[in-house]
PDB file of C-alpha atoms in Angstrom:
ATOM      1  CA  TYR A1256       1.942  -1.557  18.979  1.00 94.00           C
ATOM      2  CA  ASN A1257       5.429  -2.074  17.521  1.00 94.00           C
ATOM      3  CA  GLY A1258       7.717  -4.881  18.616  1.00 95.00           C
ATOM      4  CA  SER A1259      11.235  -6.094  17.966  1.00 96.00           C
ATOM      5  CA  HIS A1260      12.203  -9.479  19.371  1.00 96.00           C
ATOM      6  CA  LYS A1261      15.889 -10.363  19.132  1.00 96.00           C
ATOM      7  CA  LEU A1262      16.446 -14.050  18.349  1.00 97.00           C
ATOM      8  CA  SER A1263      20.262 -14.023  17.918  1.00 96.00           C
ATOM      9  CA  ASP A1264      23.077 -11.559  17.222  1.00 94.00           C
ATOM     10  CA  LYS A1265      21.941 -11.298  13.601  1.00 97.00           C
ATOM     11  CA  PHE A1266      18.206 -12.127  13.529  1.00 98.00           C
ATOM     12  CA  ALA A1267      15.105 -10.507  15.063  1.00 97.00           C
ATOM     13  CA  LEU A1268      11.361 -10.889  14.645  1.00 98.00           C
ATOM     14  CA  LYS A1269       9.471  -7.636  13.877  1.00 98.00           C
ATOM     15  CA  THR A1270       5.807  -7.376  14.865  1.00 97.00           C
ATOM     16  CA  MET A1271       3.232  -4.614  14.531  1.00 96.00           C
ATOM     17  CA  ALA A1272      -0.498  -4.003  15.017  1.00 95.00           C
ATOM     18  CA  HIS A1273      -2.049  -0.567  14.362  1.00 90.00           C
ATOM     19  CA  PHE A1274      -5.679   0.518  14.731  1.00 86.00           C
ATOM     20  CA  ARG A1275      -6.591   3.881  13.180  1.00 80.00           C
ATOM     21  CA  TYR A1276      -9.752   5.943  13.490  1.00 75.00           C
ATOM     22  CA  PHE A1277     -10.981   9.128  11.825  1.00 68.00           C
ATOM     23  CA  GLU A1278     -12.197  10.324  15.246  1.00 70.00           C
ATOM     24  CA  LEU A1279     -10.545   9.634  18.603  1.00 67.00           C
ATOM     25  CA  THR A1280     -12.587   6.485  19.365  1.00 67.00           C
ATOM     26  CA  SER A1281     -15.037   6.187  16.476  1.00 67.00           C
ATOM     27  CA  GLU A1282     -15.253   6.169  12.673  1.00 69.00           C
ATOM     28  CA  PHE A1283     -12.927   3.250  11.961  1.00 69.00           C
ATOM     29  CA  GLN A1284     -10.313   3.941   9.255  1.00 74.00           C
ATOM     30  CA  GLN A1285      -7.780   1.077   9.179  1.00 81.00           C
ATOM     31  CA  GLU A1286      -6.253  -1.843  10.996  1.00 87.00           C
ATOM     32  CA  ILE A1287      -2.935  -3.321   9.913  1.00 92.00           C
ATOM     33  CA  TYR A1288      -0.850  -6.250  11.132  1.00 95.00           C
ATOM     34  CA  ARG A1289       2.779  -6.789  10.136  1.00 97.00           C
ATOM     35  CA  LEU A1290       5.258  -9.628  10.689  1.00 98.00           C
ATOM     36  CA  GLY A1291       8.857  -9.677   9.452  1.00 98.00           C
ATOM     37  CA  ILE A1292      12.240 -11.263   9.905  1.00 98.00           C
ATOM     38  CA  ASN A1293      15.126  -8.852  10.346  1.00 98.00           C
ATOM     39  CA  TYR A1294      18.800  -9.466   9.562  1.00 98.00           C
ATOM     40  CA  THR A1295      21.517  -7.168  10.967  1.00 98.00           C
ATOM     41  CA  PHE A1296      24.564  -6.705   8.718  1.00 98.00           C
ATOM     42  CA  ASN A1297      26.348  -4.381  11.150  1.00 97.00           C
ATOM     43  CA  PRO A1298      25.307  -1.926  13.919  1.00 95.00           C
ATOM     44  CA  LYS A1299      24.242   0.666  11.323  1.00 98.00           C
ATOM     45  CA  THR A1300      22.548  -1.445   8.624  1.00 98.00           C
ATOM     46  CA  ASN A1301      19.780  -4.058   8.686  1.00 98.00           C
ATOM     47  CA  LEU A1302      17.207  -5.574   6.338  1.00 98.00           C
ATOM     48  CA  THR A1303      13.667  -6.778   7.059  1.00 98.00           C
ATOM     49  CA  LEU A1304      11.566  -9.056   4.843  1.00 98.00           C
ATOM     50  CA  GLY A1305       7.941  -9.437   5.816  1.00 98.00           C
ATOM     51  CA  THR A1306       4.253  -9.563   5.146  1.00 98.00           C
ATOM     52  CA  SER A1307       1.274  -7.549   6.321  1.00 97.00           C
ATOM     53  CA  TYR A1308      -2.509  -7.644   6.208  1.00 96.00           C
ATOM     54  CA  SER A1309      -4.818  -4.652   6.502  1.00 92.00           C
ATOM     55  CA  THR A1310      -8.461  -3.713   6.253  1.00 87.00           C
ATOM     56  CA  GLY A1311      -9.738  -0.206   5.759  1.00 79.00           C
ATOM     57  CA  ASP A1312     -12.722   2.076   5.345  1.00 74.00           C
ATOM     58  CA  LEU A1313     -11.890   4.683   2.725  1.00 65.00           C
ATOM     59  CA  ASP A1314     -14.446   7.389   3.540  1.00 63.00           C
ATOM     60  CA  TYR A1315     -15.217   9.393   6.634  1.00 59.00           C
ATOM     61  CA  ASN A1316     -18.773   9.463   8.006  1.00 58.00           C
ATOM     62  CA  SER A1317     -20.399   7.789   4.975  1.00 59.00           C
ATOM     63  CA  PRO A1318     -20.750   4.314   3.462  1.00 57.00           C
ATOM     64  CA  SER A1319     -17.615   3.386   1.555  1.00 61.00           C
ATOM     65  CA  ILE A1320     -15.763   0.758  -0.366  1.00 66.00           C
ATOM     66  CA  HIS A1321     -14.090  -1.584   2.071  1.00 74.00           C
ATOM     67  CA  LEU A1322     -10.491  -2.402   1.367  1.00 82.00           C
ATOM     68  CA  TYR A1323      -8.561  -5.585   2.141  1.00 88.00           C
ATOM     69  CA  GLU A1324      -4.834  -5.794   1.439  1.00 92.00           C
ATOM     70  CA  TYR A1325      -2.086  -8.359   1.618  1.00 95.00           C
ATOM     71  CA  ARG A1326       1.417  -6.967   1.258  1.00 96.00           C
ATOM     72  CA  PHE A1327       4.952  -8.194   1.001  1.00 98.00           C
ATOM     73  CA  TYR A1328       7.592  -5.676   2.030  1.00 98.00           C
ATOM     74  CA  GLU A1329      11.351  -5.249   2.079  1.00 98.00           C
ATOM     75  CA  ASP A1330      12.979  -2.674   4.378  1.00 98.00           C
ATOM     76  CA  LEU A1331      16.527  -1.376   4.283  1.00 98.00           C
ATOM     77  CA  ASN A1332      17.300   0.505   7.518  1.00 98.00           C
ATOM     78  CA  ILE A1333      20.370   2.699   7.884  1.00 98.00           C
ATOM     79  CA  LYS A1334      21.196   4.314  11.233  1.00 98.00           C
ATOM     80  CA  SER A1335      23.433   7.316  11.826  1.00 97.00           C
ATOM     81  CA  LYS A1336      24.292   9.634  14.704  1.00 95.00           C
ATOM     82  CA  TRP A1337      24.409  13.425  14.397  1.00 93.00           C
ATOM     83  CA  GLY A1338      25.869  14.583  17.714  1.00 94.00           C
ATOM     84  CA  GLU A1339      23.179  13.772  20.309  1.00 94.00           C
ATOM     85  CA  PHE A1340      20.598  13.078  17.573  1.00 97.00           C
ATOM     86  CA  ASN A1341      19.925   9.524  16.399  1.00 97.00           C
ATOM     87  CA  ALA A1342      18.710   9.209  12.811  1.00 98.00           C
ATOM     88  CA  ARG A1343      17.254   6.279  10.920  1.00 98.00           C
ATOM     89  CA  HIS A1344      16.553   6.104   7.209  1.00 98.00           C
ATOM     90  CA  ARG A1345      14.120   3.403   6.108  1.00 98.00           C
ATOM     91  CA  PHE A1346      13.646   2.543   2.449  1.00 98.00           C
ATOM     92  CA  ARG A1347      10.651   0.240   1.926  1.00 98.00           C
ATOM     93  CA  LEU A1348       9.437  -1.550  -1.181  1.00 98.00           C
ATOM     94  CA  GLU A1349       5.900  -2.942  -0.995  1.00 97.00           C
ATOM     95  CA  GLN A1350       4.006  -5.285  -3.252  1.00 98.00           C
ATOM     96  CA  ARG A1351       0.326  -4.704  -2.472  1.00 95.00           C
ATOM     97  CA  PHE A1352      -2.466  -7.130  -3.394  1.00 95.00           C
ATOM     98  CA  ILE A1353      -5.601  -5.017  -2.973  1.00 91.00           C
ATOM     99  CA  HIS A1354      -9.181  -6.283  -2.887  1.00 90.00           C
ATOM    100  CA  LYS A1355     -11.975  -3.664  -2.933  1.00 82.00           C
ATOM    101  CA  ASN A1356     -15.687  -4.294  -2.384  1.00 74.00           C
ATOM    102  CA  ILE A1357     -15.604  -8.004  -3.332  1.00 71.00           C
ATOM    103  CA  THR A1358     -15.334  -7.280  -7.065  1.00 78.00           C
ATOM    104  CA  THR A1359     -12.084  -5.377  -7.699  1.00 83.00           C
ATOM    105  CA  ASP A1360      -8.579  -6.813  -7.414  1.00 90.00           C
ATOM    106  CA  GLN A1361      -5.416  -4.771  -8.029  1.00 91.00           C
ATOM    107  CA  PHE A1362      -1.674  -5.214  -7.724  1.00 95.00           C
ATOM    108  CA  GLN A1363       0.444  -2.152  -6.904  1.00 95.00           C
ATOM    109  CA  ASN A1364       4.127  -1.464  -6.236  1.00 97.00           C
ATOM    110  CA  TRP A1365       4.888   1.194  -3.633  1.00 97.00           C
ATOM    111  CA  LEU A1366       8.116   2.866  -2.551  1.00 98.00           C
ATOM    112  CA  ARG A1367       8.367   4.529   0.866  1.00 98.00           C
ATOM    113  CA  TYR A1368      11.132   6.600   2.438  1.00 98.00           C
ATOM    114  CA  ASP A1369      11.006   7.339   6.160  1.00 98.00           C
ATOM    115  CA  LEU A1370      13.367   9.642   8.082  1.00 98.00           C
ATOM    116  CA  ASN A1371      13.210   9.334  11.887  1.00 97.00           C
ATOM    117  CA  ILE A1372      15.187  11.522  14.262  1.00 98.00           C
ATOM    118  CA  SER A1373      15.208  11.061  18.031  1.00 97.00           C
ATOM    119  CA  TYR A1374      16.773  13.106  20.779  1.00 98.00           C
ATOM    120  CA  PRO A1375      17.109  12.043  24.444  1.00 97.00           C
ATOM    121  CA  LEU A1376      15.605  14.616  26.786  1.00 97.00           C
ATOM    122  CA  SER A1377      16.642  12.460  29.757  1.00 97.00           C
ATOM    123  CA  LYS A1378      17.493   8.817  30.469  1.00 95.00           C
ATOM    124  CA  LYS A1379      13.749   8.030  30.579  1.00 97.00           C
ATOM    125  CA  LEU A1380      12.288  10.384  27.951  1.00 97.00           C
ATOM    126  CA  SER A1381      13.041  11.122  24.306  1.00 97.00           C
ATOM    127  CA  ILE A1382      11.468  13.190  21.554  1.00 98.00           C
ATOM    128  CA  TYR A1383      11.010  11.669  18.127  1.00 96.00           C
ATOM    129  CA  ILE A1384      10.185  13.348  14.812  1.00 98.00           C
ATOM    130  CA  PHE A1385       9.453  11.619  11.552  1.00 98.00           C
ATOM    131  CA  ASN A1386       8.574  12.248   7.933  1.00 98.00           C
ATOM    132  CA  GLU A1387       7.588   9.460   5.542  1.00 98.00           C
ATOM    133  CA  LEU A1388       6.989   9.793   1.811  1.00 98.00           C
ATOM    134  CA  PHE A1389       4.724   7.256   0.027  1.00 97.00           C
ATOM    135  CA  LEU A1390       4.954   6.769  -3.752  1.00 98.00           C
ATOM    136  CA  ASN A1391       2.596   4.555  -5.774  1.00 97.00           C
ATOM    137  CA  LEU A1392       4.778   3.376  -8.667  1.00 97.00           C
ATOM    138  CA  ASN A1393       1.764   2.197 -10.712  1.00 95.00           C
ATOM    139  CA  ARG A1394       0.329   5.703 -11.181  1.00 93.00           C
ATOM    140  CA  PRO A1395       1.489   8.430 -13.579  1.00 92.00           C
ATOM    141  CA  LYS A1396       1.458  10.856 -10.614  1.00 93.00           C
ATOM    142  CA  THR A1397       3.318   8.713  -8.101  1.00 95.00           C
ATOM    143  CA  PHE A1398       2.879  10.917  -4.981  1.00 96.00           C
ATOM    144  CA  ALA A1399       0.374   9.200  -2.682  1.00 95.00           C
ATOM    145  CA  GLN A1400       0.915  10.788   0.745  1.00 95.00           C
ATOM    146  CA  THR A1401       3.359  11.976   3.406  1.00 97.00           C
ATOM    147  CA  TRP A1402       3.228  11.433   7.142  1.00 96.00           C
ATOM    148  CA  THR A1403       4.878  14.016   9.401  1.00 98.00           C
ATOM    149  CA  GLY A1404       4.783  13.956  13.173  1.00 97.00           C
ATOM    150  CA  VAL A1405       6.323  14.407  16.591  1.00 98.00           C
ATOM    151  CA  LEU A1406       6.168  11.974  19.513  1.00 97.00           C
ATOM    152  CA  LEU A1407       7.225  11.887  23.146  1.00 98.00           C
ATOM    153  CA  ILE A1408       8.507   8.456  24.170  1.00 97.00           C
ATOM    154  CA  PRO A1409       8.795   7.727  27.887  1.00 97.00           C
ATOM    155  CA  LYS A1410      10.809   4.589  28.734  1.00 97.00           C
ATOM    156  CA  LEU A1411       8.943   2.541  31.354  1.00 97.00           C
ATOM    157  CA  THR A1412      11.405  -0.390  31.512  1.00 96.00           C
ATOM    158  CA  ASP A1413      14.348  -1.661  29.477  1.00 93.00           C
ATOM    159  CA  HIS A1414      11.825  -3.456  27.237  1.00 96.00           C
ATOM    160  CA  LEU A1415       8.729  -1.231  27.287  1.00 97.00           C
ATOM    161  CA  LYS A1416       8.096   2.297  26.026  1.00 97.00           C
ATOM    162  CA  ILE A1417       4.968   4.374  25.388  1.00 97.00           C
ATOM    163  CA  GLN A1418       4.657   6.770  22.464  1.00 95.00           C
ATOM    164  CA  THR A1419       2.272   9.726  22.449  1.00 96.00           C
ATOM    165  CA  GLY A1420       2.084  12.514  19.942  1.00 95.00           C
ATOM    166  CA  TYR A1421       0.623  14.137  16.880  1.00 95.00           C
ATOM    167  CA  PHE A1422       1.030  13.528  13.176  1.00 93.00           C
ATOM    168  CA  GLN A1423      -0.461  14.739   9.950  1.00 95.00           C
ATOM    169  CA  ILE A1424      -1.160  12.785   6.759  1.00 91.00           C
ATOM    170  CA  LYS A1425      -0.968  14.882   3.600  1.00 95.00           C
ATOM    171  CA  LEU A1426      -2.864  13.341   0.687  1.00 91.00           C
ATOM    172  CA  PRO A1427      -3.094  14.787  -2.840  1.00 92.00           C
ATOM    173  CA  THR A1428      -6.458  16.430  -2.047  1.00 90.00           C
ATOM    174  CA  SER A1429      -6.736  16.551   1.755  1.00 89.00           C
ATOM    175  CA  VAL A1430      -4.908  16.620   5.085  1.00 91.00           C
ATOM    176  CA  LEU A1431      -5.747  14.347   8.025  1.00 86.00           C
ATOM    177  CA  LYS A1432      -4.637  15.247  11.573  1.00 89.00           C
ATOM    178  CA  ARG A1433      -4.055  12.450  14.059  1.00 87.00           C
ATOM    179  CA  LEU A1434      -3.262  11.860  17.720  1.00 89.00           C
ATOM    180  CA  GLN A1435      -1.091   8.813  18.282  1.00 90.00           C
ATOM    181  CA  LEU A1436      -0.830   6.519  21.284  1.00 92.00           C
ATOM    182  CA  GLY A1437       1.298   3.397  21.082  1.00 94.00           C
ATOM    183  CA  VAL A1438       3.273   0.757  22.896  1.00 96.00           C
ATOM    184  CA  ILE A1439       6.794  -0.327  21.929  1.00 96.00           C
ATOM    185  CA  LEU A1440       7.910  -3.734  23.190  1.00 96.00           C
ATOM    186  CA  ASN A1441      11.498  -4.899  22.575  1.00 96.00           C
ATOM    187  CA  THR A1442      12.588  -8.283  23.907  1.00 95.00           C
ATOM    188  CA  ASP A1443      15.821 -10.269  23.688  1.00 94.00           C
ATOM    189  CA  PHE A1444      15.539 -14.059  23.405  1.00 92.00           C
ATOM    190  CA  SER A1445      19.191 -14.389  22.378  1.00 90.00           C
ATOM    191  CA  LYS A1446      20.477 -14.121  25.948  1.00 80.00           C
ATOM    192  CA  LYS A1447      20.900 -17.465  27.672  1.00 66.00           C
ATOM    193  CA  THR A1448      19.496 -17.761  31.168  1.00 53.00           C
ATOM    194  CA  LYS A1449      21.711 -19.320  33.841  1.00 46.00           C
TER     195      LYS A1449
END
């Protein structure tokens, strides 16, 4: 689930809840919740400040260290149009407070860059490709992972879309392949009712 809830011409509330599994419906991997306040400078540029909480299981099909994280994040989003293609660049800084297995606490700074490109196939259907690079700034080898994928996004109403697709997570020593199913809900509370 991803949501954007417009509060005024300049401000919006960003919400998110993701549940990830190693297998289609089993072998829990991660859940993450995110809440942020977004400020729009102009139609092409906006900034989000927020917080998130996540839990995770780090190993597949075996007992593992459980991970709990609190994060603060700052997003700079820049939109552009390339003919019929819509592009968005997101630069994210994260401050992660990580708690592993009750005994280990860490603080890490992460930098993420996400490129999203969408193309309308019709008024009710678009295709969406993305690539996101994750860098852990506290490690000598900063590369942590990349996410690359493609989604089909049918528009059900002016406020509701479904996303279905495939993406791959490339880690330093492995590659994870994922199916994705999601809901996008965008509301506008800035409009006055008569």
